[in-house]
Short mmCIF file of C-alpha atoms in Angstrom, two decimals:
data_model
loop_
_atom_site.label_atom_id
_atom_site.label_comp_id
_atom_site.label_asym_id
_atom_site.label_seq_id
_atom_site.Cartn_x
_atom_site.Cartn_y
_atom_site.Cartn_z
CA MET K 1 28.35 30.80 14.58
CA ILE K 2 24.29 29.19 14.46
CA HIS K 3 25.84 26.73 12.66
CA GLN K 4 28.71 26.26 14.56
CA ALA K 5 26.76 26.05 17.27
CA LEU K 6 23.77 23.46 15.31
CA PHE K 7 27.43 21.34 14.30
CA PHE K 8 27.96 20.66 17.76
CA ILE K 9 24.19 20.20 18.52
CA PHE K 10 23.62 17.42 16.12
CA ALA K 11 26.84 16.20 16.57
CA ALA K 12 26.24 15.44 20.46
CA ILE K 13 22.94 13.51 19.56
CA CYS K 14 24.49 11.45 17.20
CA VAL K 15 27.78 9.69 19.73
CA ALA K 16 24.97 10.36 22.27
CA GLY K 17 22.39 7.32 19.64
CA ALA K 18 25.70 5.91 18.92
CA LEU K 19 26.25 5.52 22.90
CA ASN K 20 22.74 4.50 23.11
CA LEU K 21 22.69 1.74 20.39
CA LEU K 22 25.75 -0.38 22.56
CA LEU K 23 23.86 0.10 26.01
CA GLN K 24 20.53 -0.70 24.78
CA LYS K 25 19.26 -3.98 26.15
CA HIS K 26 16.57 -4.76 23.36
CA PRO K 27 16.47 -4.48 19.82
CA ILE K 28 14.17 -2.48 19.27
CA SER K 29 15.30 0.44 20.94
CA SER K 30 19.11 0.23 19.77
CA ALA K 31 17.42 -0.30 16.03
CA LEU K 32 16.17 3.12 17.41
CA SER K 33 18.79 4.80 18.80
CA LEU K 34 20.50 3.98 15.04
CA ILE K 35 17.27 5.91 13.53
CA VAL K 36 18.91 8.62 15.42
CA VAL K 37 22.24 8.61 14.39
CA MET K 38 21.36 8.38 10.55
CA GLY K 39 19.00 11.67 10.95
CA SER K 40 21.80 13.67 13.26
CA LEU K 41 24.74 12.80 10.29
CA ALA K 42 21.74 13.75 7.43
CA LEU K 43 21.71 17.12 8.96
CA LEU K 44 26.26 16.97 9.43
CA TYR K 45 26.23 16.43 5.35
CA LEU K 46 22.89 18.73 5.12
CA LEU K 47 25.27 21.96 7.14
CA LEU K 48 28.07 20.80 4.89
CA GLY K 49 25.51 22.24 2.49
CA ALA K 50 25.20 18.51 0.13
CA GLN K 51 21.54 18.33 0.84
CA PHE K 52 20.87 15.89 -2.14
CA VAL K 53 23.26 13.38 -0.24
CA ALA K 54 21.83 14.49 3.02
CA ALA K 55 17.98 13.97 1.95
CA ILE K 56 18.93 10.30 0.22
CA GLN K 57 20.43 9.44 3.83
CA ILE K 58 17.00 9.88 5.56
CA ILE K 59 15.68 7.22 2.17
CA VAL K 60 17.47 5.33 1.75
CA TYR K 61 19.29 4.62 5.76
CA ALA K 62 16.99 5.82 7.58
CA GLY K 63 14.13 4.43 5.47
CA ALA K 64 14.34 1.82 4.32
CA ILE K 65 17.24 -0.15 5.45
CA MET K 66 15.44 0.90 8.85
CA VAL K 67 12.55 0.30 8.11
CA LEU K 68 13.17 -3.74 7.46
CA PHE K 69 16.18 -3.92 10.39
CA VAL K 70 12.01 -3.17 13.01
CA PHE K 71 10.12 -5.33 10.01
CA VAL K 72 12.06 -8.25 11.06
CA ILE K 73 12.40 -7.40 15.16
CA MET K 74 8.69 -7.10 15.19
CA LEU K 75 7.93 -10.28 12.83
CA LEU K 76 10.47 -12.52 15.07
CA ASN K 77 9.73 -10.81 18.03
CA ALA K 78 13.19 -10.47 19.75
CA GLY K 79 13.18 -10.91 23.22
CA ILE K 80 15.30 -8.69 25.72
CA GLU K 81 19.47 -9.29 25.62
CA GLU K 82 22.03 -10.40 27.64
CA HIS K 83 25.03 -8.11 28.72
CA THR K 84 28.15 -10.30 29.33
CA GLU K 85 30.50 -9.43 30.56
CA GLY K 86 33.37 -8.81 28.25
CA SER K 87 35.86 -10.49 27.11
CA ARG K 88 39.48 -9.80 27.70
CA ILE K 89 40.65 -9.95 24.36
CA ALA K 90 38.61 -6.54 24.30
CA VAL K 91 40.81 -5.58 27.50
CA TYR K 92 43.82 -5.12 26.69
CA PHE K 93 43.69 -5.12 22.44
CA GLY K 94 40.67 -3.36 22.16
CA VAL K 95 40.74 -1.04 24.16
CA PRO K 96 44.87 0.65 22.97
CA ALA K 97 43.40 0.02 19.39
CA VAL K 98 40.94 2.64 20.52
CA ALA K 99 43.11 5.13 21.89
CA ALA K 100 45.66 4.77 19.18
CA LEU K 101 43.01 5.09 16.74
CA VAL K 102 41.45 7.74 18.49
CA GLY K 103 45.51 9.59 18.92
CA MET K 104 46.25 9.55 15.25
CA VAL K 105 43.41 11.04 14.21
CA LEU K 106 43.38 13.74 16.14
CA TYR K 107 47.52 14.31 15.82
CA VAL K 108 47.13 14.60 12.01
CA LEU K 109 43.50 16.38 12.65
CA LEU K 110 46.16 19.07 14.55
CA LYS K 111 48.94 19.23 12.61
CA THR K 112 46.03 20.71 9.19
CA SER K 113 46.26 23.67 9.78
CA HIS K 114 45.33 25.09 6.42
CA ILE K 115 42.78 26.57 6.34
CA GLU K 116 42.21 24.79 2.34
CA TYR K 117 42.07 21.11 4.55
CA GLN K 118 39.80 22.15 6.59
CA VAL K 119 36.09 21.61 6.33
CA GLN K 120 33.23 24.76 5.99
CA LEU K 121 30.60 24.72 7.42
CA GLY K 122 26.62 25.82 6.49
CA GLY K 123 26.20 28.95 4.27
CA PHE K 124 26.31 27.16 0.41
CA VAL K 125 24.62 25.23 -1.32
CA LYS K 126 25.50 22.62 -3.55
CA PRO K 127 23.87 21.95 -6.48
CA THR K 128 22.94 18.31 -7.06
CA ARG K 129 23.95 18.47 -10.89
CA ASP K 130 27.20 18.50 -9.78
CA VAL K 131 27.02 14.85 -7.94
CA ALA K 132 25.96 13.73 -10.78
CA MET K 133 29.29 14.65 -12.53
CA LEU K 134 31.19 13.13 -10.41
CA LEU K 135 29.16 9.92 -9.72
CA PHE K 136 28.71 8.92 -13.84
CA ARG K 137 31.80 10.87 -15.36
CA GLU K 138 34.96 10.25 -12.67
CA TYR K 139 33.56 8.24 -10.66
CA LEU K 140 32.05 5.39 -13.53
CA LEU K 141 33.32 2.83 -13.06
CA PRO K 142 33.61 2.51 -8.95
CA PHE K 143 29.55 2.98 -8.67
CA GLU K 144 28.84 0.67 -11.57
CA VAL K 145 31.46 -1.92 -10.02
CA THR K 146 29.32 -1.32 -5.85
CA SER K 147 26.33 -1.81 -7.99
CA VAL K 148 27.26 -5.03 -9.51
CA LEU K 149 28.61 -6.23 -5.62
CA ILE K 150 24.47 -5.21 -4.53
CA LEU K 151 23.54 -7.71 -7.62
CA ILE K 152 25.92 -10.57 -6.35
CA ALA K 153 24.58 -10.11 -2.78
CA ILE K 154 20.65 -9.34 -3.78
CA MET K 155 21.23 -12.70 -5.84
CA GLY K 156 23.10 -14.60 -2.87
CA ALA K 157 20.01 -13.91 -0.34
CA VAL K 158 17.37 -15.63 -3.47
CA VAL K 159 19.47 -18.95 -3.51
CA LEU K 160 19.83 -19.13 0.06
CA ALA K 161 15.72 -18.33 1.02
CA ARG K 162 14.65 -20.85 -2.29
CA ARG K 163 13.56 -23.96 -1.19
CA GLU K 164 15.19 -27.11 -1.87
CA PRO K 165 12.27 -28.42 -4.12
CA MET Z 1 15.63 44.38 12.81
CA GLU Z 2 14.74 43.80 9.14
CA ASN Z 3 15.76 39.89 10.55
CA LEU Z 4 13.31 40.49 13.75
CA ILE Z 5 10.60 40.55 10.82
CA THR Z 6 12.19 38.41 8.47
CA LEU Z 7 11.50 35.61 11.73
CA ALA Z 8 8.05 36.89 12.51
CA PHE Z 9 6.39 36.48 8.78
CA LEU Z 10 7.49 33.41 9.08
CA VAL Z 11 6.38 32.58 12.57
CA VAL Z 12 2.69 33.55 11.06
CA LYS Z 13 3.25 32.07 7.94
CA ILE Z 14 4.17 28.38 9.47
CA LEU Z 15 1.12 29.43 12.13
CA VAL Z 16 -1.50 29.90 9.16
CA ILE Z 17 -0.41 26.89 7.10
CA THR Z 18 -0.69 24.31 9.74
CA HIS Z 19 -4.07 25.81 10.73
CA VAL Z 20 -5.39 26.17 7.22
CA LEU Z 21 -4.40 22.09 7.06
CA LEU Z 22 -5.19 21.59 11.00
CA GLY Z 23 -8.90 22.63 9.69
CA ALA Z 24 -8.93 21.04 7.06
CA VAL Z 25 -8.43 17.93 7.57
CA ALA Z 26 -11.31 18.51 10.47
CA TYR Z 27 -13.39 19.53 7.16
CA THR Z 28 -12.26 16.34 5.26
CA VAL Z 29 -13.52 14.48 7.58
CA TRP Z 30 -17.11 16.08 7.45
CA LEU Z 31 -16.77 15.93 3.40
CA GLU Z 32 -16.08 12.44 3.79
CA ARG Z 33 -19.10 11.07 6.08
CA LYS Z 34 -21.54 13.61 3.78
CA LEU Z 35 -20.12 13.06 0.32
CA ILE Z 36 -20.01 8.36 1.84
CA GLY Z 37 -23.15 9.15 2.83
CA ARG Z 38 -24.98 10.43 -0.29
CA MET Z 39 -23.10 7.40 -2.51
CA GLN Z 40 -24.91 5.45 0.01
CA ASN Z 41 -28.45 6.73 0.60
CA ARG Z 42 -28.35 8.56 3.34
CA TRP Z 43 -27.59 11.84 4.36
CA GLY Z 44 -24.62 11.28 6.86
CA PRO Z 45 -24.40 14.08 9.63
CA THR Z 46 -26.96 16.35 10.09
CA ARG Z 47 -27.74 17.25 12.89
CA VAL Z 48 -25.40 19.90 14.56
CA GLY Z 49 -25.38 22.56 12.91
CA PRO Z 50 -26.69 23.29 9.83
CA PHE Z 51 -26.38 19.96 6.77
CA GLY Z 52 -23.94 18.98 10.09
CA LEU Z 53 -20.93 22.06 9.84
CA LEU Z 54 -20.13 21.72 13.65
CA GLN Z 55 -19.98 18.44 13.91
CA PRO Z 56 -15.90 18.35 13.42
CA ILE Z 57 -16.17 20.82 16.53
CA ALA Z 58 -18.48 18.43 18.35
CA ASP Z 59 -16.25 15.15 18.00
CA GLY Z 60 -12.53 17.39 18.67
CA ILE Z 61 -14.42 17.87 21.90
CA LYS Z 62 -15.46 14.59 21.60
CA PHE Z 63 -11.57 13.33 21.58
CA ILE Z 64 -10.11 16.12 23.95
CA VAL Z 65 -12.92 15.02 26.59
CA LYS Z 66 -12.94 10.90 26.34
CA GLU Z 67 -10.96 8.68 28.81
CA ASP Z 68 -6.78 8.77 27.12
CA LEU Z 69 -6.85 4.41 28.05
CA LEU Z 70 -2.87 3.27 28.69
CA PRO Z 71 -3.77 -0.56 28.28
CA PRO Z 72 -0.92 -2.67 30.55
CA GLY Z 73 1.36 -4.98 29.06
CA VAL Z 74 2.25 -1.50 26.86
CA ASN Z 75 5.92 -0.33 25.64
CA LYS Z 76 5.12 3.19 27.34
CA PRO Z 77 7.74 5.28 26.35
CA LEU Z 78 6.83 4.42 22.88
CA PHE Z 79 3.06 4.14 22.82
CA LEU Z 80 2.80 7.00 23.69
CA LEU Z 81 6.16 8.80 21.01
CA ALA Z 82 3.53 6.50 17.63
CA PRO Z 83 1.18 8.71 17.53
CA LEU Z 84 3.45 11.60 18.06
CA LEU Z 85 5.88 10.73 15.07
CA ALA Z 86 3.60 10.29 13.45
CA VAL Z 87 1.23 13.56 13.18
CA ALA Z 88 4.61 15.65 12.80
CA LEU Z 89 5.95 13.55 9.78
CA GLY Z 90 3.07 14.22 9.07
CA LEU Z 91 3.45 17.88 9.10
CA THR Z 92 6.47 18.30 8.06
CA SER Z 93 6.01 18.14 4.21
CA LEU Z 94 4.08 21.03 4.81
CA ALA Z 95 7.57 22.85 4.83
CA VAL Z 96 8.40 22.74 2.14
CA ILE Z 97 5.50 22.48 -0.27
CA PRO Z 98 5.10 26.17 -2.00
CA PHE Z 99 1.16 27.75 -2.72
CA GLY Z 100 1.85 30.30 -5.39
CA GLU Z 101 4.38 32.34 -6.69
CA SER Z 102 4.18 35.09 -3.70
CA ILE Z 103 2.39 37.77 -1.58
CA THR Z 104 3.14 41.30 -0.58
CA ILE Z 105 1.21 42.93 2.57
CA ALA Z 106 2.82 46.83 4.10
CA GLY Z 107 5.83 47.11 1.59
CA HIS Z 108 7.20 43.27 2.94
CA THR Z 109 6.99 40.57 0.81
CA GLU Z 110 6.83 37.21 1.37
CA ALA Z 111 7.04 33.76 -1.13
CA LEU Z 112 3.29 31.61 -0.32
CA GLN Z 113 6.12 28.30 0.92
CA ILE Z 114 7.58 28.22 4.22
CA SER Z 115 10.95 27.33 3.50
CA GLY Z 116 11.21 29.82 0.30
CA PHE Z 117 12.65 32.86 1.08
CA MET Z 118 12.83 36.03 -1.49
CA ARG Z 119 16.24 37.30 -3.42
CA ALA Z 120 17.28 40.25 -3.44
CA ASP Z 121 16.09 41.15 -6.60
CA GLY Z 122 12.44 39.47 -5.98
CA SER Z 123 12.62 35.64 -7.20
CA ILE Z 124 12.47 33.33 -5.36
CA PHE Z 125 14.78 30.24 -3.61
CA ASP Z 126 13.91 27.64 -1.75
CA ALA Z 127 15.45 23.80 -0.77
CA ASN Z 128 16.91 22.66 -4.28
CA VAL Z 129 15.80 19.24 -3.82
CA GLY Z 130 12.68 19.65 -2.15
CA LEU Z 131 11.07 17.01 -3.37
CA LEU Z 132 13.45 14.52 -2.07
CA ILE Z 133 12.83 15.81 1.69
CA ILE Z 134 9.48 15.07 0.59
CA LEU Z 135 9.77 11.31 -0.09
CA GLY Z 136 12.40 11.77 3.31
CA VAL Z 137 9.87 12.15 5.76
CA THR Z 138 7.52 10.25 3.48
CA SER Z 139 9.76 7.10 4.17
CA ILE Z 140 10.12 8.32 7.97
CA GLY Z 141 6.45 8.40 8.61
CA VAL Z 142 6.30 3.93 8.56
CA TYR Z 143 8.34 4.61 11.50
CA GLY Z 144 4.96 6.14 13.98
CA ILE Z 145 2.63 3.23 12.42
CA ALA Z 146 4.77 0.36 12.93
CA LEU Z 147 5.94 1.10 16.21
CA ALA Z 148 2.26 1.74 17.59
CA GLY Z 149 1.23 -0.92 17.22
CA TRP Z 150 4.36 -3.23 18.14
CA SER Z 151 4.39 -1.46 20.92
CA SER Z 152 0.98 -1.82 21.84
CA ASN Z 153 1.72 -5.81 23.08
CA SER Z 154 -1.69 -6.92 20.21
CA LYS Z 155 -2.03 -9.40 17.98
CA TYR Z 156 -4.05 -6.85 16.15
CA SER Z 157 -1.85 -4.03 16.31
CA LEU Z 158 1.35 -6.51 15.47
CA LEU Z 159 -0.85 -8.20 12.38
CA GLY Z 160 -2.02 -4.03 11.77
CA SER Z 161 2.30 -3.21 11.62
CA LEU Z 162 3.71 -6.41 9.91
CA ARG Z 163 1.36 -5.29 6.61
CA ALA Z 164 1.65 -1.33 6.94
CA SER Z 165 5.90 -2.14 7.06
CA ALA Z 166 5.90 -5.09 4.10
CA GLN Z 167 3.14 -2.24 2.14
CA MET Z 168 4.94 0.84 2.44
CA ILE Z 169 8.37 -0.85 1.46
CA SER Z 170 6.35 -2.50 -2.09
CA TYR Z 171 4.79 0.20 -2.48
CA GLU Z 172 7.43 3.19 -1.82
CA LEU Z 173 9.42 2.17 -5.17
CA ALA Z 174 7.20 2.26 -7.39
CA LEU Z 175 5.97 5.55 -5.78
CA GLY Z 176 9.94 7.00 -5.81
CA LEU Z 177 9.75 6.42 -9.28
CA SER Z 178 7.26 7.17 -11.16
CA LEU Z 179 8.28 10.73 -9.74
CA VAL Z 180 12.16 10.71 -11.86
CA GLY Z 181 9.92 11.10 -15.62
CA VAL Z 182 9.46 14.87 -14.46
CA ILE Z 183 12.64 15.08 -12.86
CA ILE Z 184 13.56 14.65 -16.42
CA MET Z 185 12.02 16.37 -17.72
CA SER Z 186 12.16 19.24 -15.13
CA GLY Z 187 15.59 18.82 -14.51
CA SER Z 188 14.71 20.18 -11.30
CA LEU Z 189 14.43 18.77 -7.69
CA SER Z 190 13.67 21.54 -6.47
CA LEU Z 191 9.23 22.30 -6.11
CA ARG Z 192 9.27 25.52 -6.97
CA GLN Z 193 11.73 25.57 -10.81
CA ILE Z 194 9.33 21.86 -11.04
CA VAL Z 195 6.59 23.59 -11.22
CA ASP Z 196 7.94 26.75 -13.47
CA ALA Z 197 8.90 24.54 -15.46
CA GLN Z 198 5.00 23.29 -16.37
CA GLY Z 199 3.99 27.55 -16.75
CA GLY Z 200 1.65 28.04 -19.15
CA ASN Z 201 -1.92 26.37 -19.97
CA ILE Z 202 -3.17 22.64 -19.40
CA LEU Z 203 -1.62 21.64 -22.05
CA HIS Z 204 1.89 22.70 -20.92
CA TRP Z 205 1.14 20.64 -17.41
CA ASN Z 206 3.50 17.16 -16.87
CA PHE Z 207 -0.01 15.28 -17.09
CA ILE Z 208 -0.69 16.14 -20.84
CA GLY Z 209 2.48 18.20 -21.78
CA GLY Z 210 5.41 16.00 -20.23
CA TRP Z 211 3.49 12.80 -20.98
CA GLN Z 212 3.01 11.95 -18.31
CA PHE Z 213 0.18 10.16 -17.80
CA VAL Z 214 1.25 6.61 -17.04
CA ALA Z 215 3.28 7.95 -14.07
CA PHE Z 216 0.05 10.15 -13.01
CA PHE Z 217 -1.49 7.05 -12.65
CA VAL Z 218 0.80 4.87 -10.57
CA TYR Z 219 1.30 7.50 -8.89
CA LEU Z 220 -2.05 7.76 -7.80
CA ILE Z 221 -2.16 3.63 -7.64
CA ALA Z 222 0.99 4.13 -4.89
CA ALA Z 223 -0.45 7.21 -3.23
CA PHE Z 224 -3.33 5.35 -2.65
CA ALA Z 225 -1.28 2.95 -0.95
CA GLU Z 226 0.98 5.25 1.18
CA THR Z 227 -2.20 6.82 2.39
CA ASN Z 228 -2.92 3.38 3.89
CA ARG Z 229 -6.93 4.40 1.97
CA ILE Z 230 -9.45 2.31 0.29
CA PRO Z 231 -8.63 -0.46 -1.20
CA PHE Z 232 -5.41 -0.43 -0.08
CA ASP Z 233 -6.27 -0.10 3.53
CA LEU Z 234 -4.96 -3.52 5.03
CA PRO Z 235 -3.54 -1.63 8.16
CA GLU Z 236 -6.66 -1.69 9.76
CA ALA Z 237 -9.33 -3.46 8.68
CA GLU Z 238 -11.66 -3.66 10.62
CA THR Z 239 -13.26 -6.91 9.05
CA GLU Z 240 -10.42 -9.16 9.98
CA LEU Z 241 -7.60 -6.83 12.89
CA VAL Z 242 -10.22 -5.37 15.01
CA ALA Z 243 -8.83 -1.36 13.45
CA GLY Z 244 -5.10 -2.69 12.55
CA TYR Z 245 -2.21 -0.58 14.40
CA HIS Z 246 -4.61 2.16 16.34
CA THR Z 247 -6.53 -0.49 17.75
CA GLU Z 248 -4.74 -0.68 21.66
CA TYR Z 249 -5.70 3.43 21.37
CA SER Z 250 -8.11 5.66 22.30
CA ALA Z 251 -9.34 9.22 22.77
CA MET Z 252 -6.76 11.89 21.65
CA LYS Z 253 -4.24 9.64 21.04
CA PHE Z 254 -6.65 7.89 18.05
CA ALA Z 255 -7.16 11.14 16.96
CA MET Z 256 -3.93 11.69 15.89
CA PHE Z 257 -3.64 8.59 13.54
CA PHE Z 258 -6.30 9.98 12.31
CA MET Z 259 -5.21 13.38 11.51
CA ALA Z 260 -1.71 11.87 10.15
CA GLU Z 261 -3.70 9.81 7.89
CA TYR Z 262 -5.68 13.82 6.74
CA ALA Z 263 -2.12 15.33 6.32
CA ASN Z 264 -0.77 12.60 4.89
CA MET Z 265 -3.35 12.37 2.02
CA PHE Z 266 -2.82 16.53 1.34
CA THR Z 267 1.18 15.67 1.38
CA ALA Z 268 0.08 13.37 -1.51
CA ALA Z 269 -2.47 15.48 -3.09
CA CYS Z 270 -0.24 18.21 -2.81
CA VAL Z 271 2.62 16.38 -4.75
CA ALA Z 272 0.37 15.48 -7.49
CA THR Z 273 -0.72 18.76 -8.12
CA LEU Z 274 2.80 20.04 -7.97
CA LEU Z 275 4.52 17.65 -10.06
CA PHE Z 276 1.49 17.10 -13.11
CA LEU Z 277 -0.85 19.84 -12.97
CA GLY Z 278 1.51 22.54 -12.61
CA GLY Z 279 1.21 24.26 -9.78
CA TRP Z 280 -1.69 26.68 -9.00
CA HIS Z 281 -0.91 27.65 -13.52
CA SER Z 282 -4.30 27.81 -13.79
CA PRO Z 283 -5.35 25.78 -16.73
CA PHE Z 284 -5.80 28.54 -19.34
CA GLU Z 285 -3.49 30.59 -18.59
CA GLY Z 286 -1.49 32.14 -22.10
CA ILE Z 287 -3.91 31.35 -24.10
CA SER Z 288 -4.57 35.09 -25.69
CA TRP Z 289 -8.18 35.15 -26.38
CA ILE Z 290 -9.66 35.07 -22.37
CA PRO Z 291 -9.67 38.95 -21.47
CA ALA Z 292 -7.55 39.22 -18.26
CA VAL Z 293 -9.11 40.83 -16.22
CA PRO Z 294 -7.52 43.63 -13.54
CA LEU Z 295 -7.83 42.54 -9.62
CA PRO Z 296 -6.41 44.37 -6.94
CA PRO Z 297 -2.51 42.97 -6.43
CA ILE Z 298 -3.79 41.04 -3.25
CA VAL Z 299 -6.43 39.12 -5.03
CA GLY Z 300 -4.56 39.27 -7.15
CA ALA Z 301 -2.03 37.16 -4.92
CA LEU Z 302 -4.19 34.81 -3.85
CA VAL Z 303 -6.03 33.54 -6.84
CA PRO Z 304 -2.60 31.46 -7.71
CA VAL Z 305 -3.95 29.95 -4.55
CA PHE Z 306 -7.17 29.33 -4.95
CA TRP Z 307 -6.30 26.79 -8.59
CA PHE Z 308 -4.13 24.61 -5.93
CA ALA Z 309 -6.47 25.00 -3.24
CA LEU Z 310 -8.98 23.51 -6.11
CA LYS Z 311 -6.63 20.82 -7.37
CA ILE Z 312 -6.27 19.26 -3.99
CA PHE Z 313 -9.70 19.31 -3.28
CA PHE Z 314 -10.22 17.67 -6.83
CA PHE Z 315 -7.40 14.63 -5.24
CA ILE Z 316 -9.32 15.26 -2.57
CA PHE Z 317 -13.00 14.58 -3.62
CA PHE Z 318 -11.55 11.05 -5.31
CA TYR Z 319 -9.79 9.94 -2.47
CA ILE Z 320 -13.45 9.45 -1.01
CA TRP Z 321 -15.37 8.45 -4.52
CA VAL Z 322 -13.04 5.28 -4.68
CA ARG Z 323 -13.01 4.92 -0.88
CA GLY Z 324 -17.17 4.41 -1.51
CA THR Z 325 -16.93 2.71 -4.78
CA LEU Z 326 -13.76 0.10 -4.96
CA PRO Z 327 -13.73 -2.57 -1.68
CA ARG Z 328 -10.49 -4.60 -0.09
CA PHE Z 329 -7.58 -6.05 -1.97
CA ARG Z 330 -6.72 -9.12 -1.04
CA TYR Z 331 -2.63 -9.05 0.76
CA ASP Z 332 -1.21 -11.23 -2.29
CA GLN Z 333 -3.61 -9.05 -4.41
CA LEU Z 334 -1.79 -6.60 -2.79
CA MET Z 335 1.48 -7.48 -3.14
CA ALA Z 336 1.60 -9.36 -6.72
CA PHE Z 337 -0.10 -5.81 -7.64
CA GLY Z 338 2.98 -3.36 -6.05
CA TRP Z 339 5.65 -5.60 -8.05
CA LYS Z 340 4.78 -7.22 -10.73
CA VAL Z 341 2.44 -3.76 -12.57
CA LEU Z 342 2.63 -0.66 -10.34
CA LEU Z 343 6.95 -1.02 -10.50
CA PRO Z 344 7.84 -2.65 -14.05
CA LEU Z 345 5.07 0.24 -15.59
CA ALA Z 346 7.02 3.48 -13.27
CA ILE Z 347 10.64 1.66 -14.70
CA ALA Z 348 9.04 1.76 -17.83
CA ASN Z 349 7.73 5.49 -18.39
CA ILE Z 350 11.51 6.38 -16.89
CA ILE Z 351 13.05 4.55 -19.69
CA VAL Z 352 9.98 5.68 -22.68
CA THR Z 353 10.76 9.43 -21.34
CA SER Z 354 14.62 9.51 -21.85
CA ALA Z 355 14.55 8.07 -25.04
CA LEU Z 356 11.98 11.37 -25.37
CA VAL Z 357 14.55 13.56 -23.84
CA ALA Z 358 18.37 12.11 -25.14
CA MET Z 359 15.86 12.03 -28.56
CA ASN Z 360 15.00 15.76 -28.09
CA LEU Z 361 11.31 14.73 -28.78
CA ALA Z 362 10.46 16.39 -25.44
CA PRO Z 363 11.86 20.08 -24.63
CA ILE Z 364 13.22 19.41 -21.27
CA GLY Z 365 12.87 22.55 -18.70
CA PRO Z 366 10.13 25.68 -19.48
CA LYS Z 367 8.12 25.39 -22.09
#
């Protein structure tokens, strides 16, 4: 019962943060809304019993990536942005596409009433060992490929940032 | 009914621990002024009460009754949010820190940890990623400082908070990596299990028995940088930046940054104690030729808390001692030291520890 209540509270905060991110005019306010989204996502992971993923979500996203965002916004002293009127493509294609996507997700969710596939909320904890076993045994190749991808991105950034002698 | 009693004990636990910490923060300021005073051959506070012992209370009253300025041009919501965020995050880490085993009061056994609960068989369980929770809370603690500097709309504040963000991101890497060796040795991220793995006398602690002395010094230095203490206090370097990120703050809002800094010092000291110095274990535990003194149960439960507090006091004293001894780093020295010395040392420590464990030279878990 309390888990369901917590789920709805943090899901609402998450959605509200995401909307605020789009509606705010100042980059700092948008960045802070994104931190709220990250934080409430971490709490949703916690409700699903994934303590490790929740903690990593906070450390990596809220604690490292968003700090860099805020740092860059502060360093460049970015000002208030103007909102445009919105493009015609967004109205004619974007809205129907979103509606179709939401309809599809709802259809799949309502069709899958089988208890086996439903997510359980709260009341259990998965040990960190399980995450490690999956990450370093079953999904080792995707994990390593992702790290190489990130390494390439870092090297690209270094090459781009280096001034010509 | 049983749930209500548990809840009541939880509330009491939170209130007691938070107030003990805040009291300790106030008296650490007194201790710091006193010790720095003696190191510089002067007396420090002497006028308010015997040995100036009532000085923290006088300071508290002063902070409360001072005029609360709101400079023009500040971003008001963020300007108010920043000190709240700093102090709240400073106190949050307390929730997962264990201070001892358990204590029995009036037939009710309670774990000496806010987020620790008793199982039916008398063992205690706590958050199984307690260490990561502390790291997470410390890593978002930088927002308090960053937002304070930015929302003040003043160049000194902004420079201070830019320095703070860059410094904390850089040293967090070395700090986090220096703890990996301990995690390998204990095989757990739960703070209680990490302490249990070091059960026994001083030779069993991770600092010596776990071969983590390099990691310990890397952690200690990185913790100085994380808490913005001298020699890493560039975010508030008064000779260059007036007072850094809290230049525009006055009265209680300034006091909140002060409290946050000291609460962070205590958190860093608690983590060092739990991970490297055996937590609440006595240095003489399990030595056969020392006679066991029979103690009443309630005193017996508080003896570990005494050892824990003593180790914390050692670190706090060390922080103050270093402040009275070392000059401040230059900014480029600070960055070079973090990235070129501490980070490689921490990584080397992980490799050596893993090699020792892989070759079965250092046993994992309880020694």
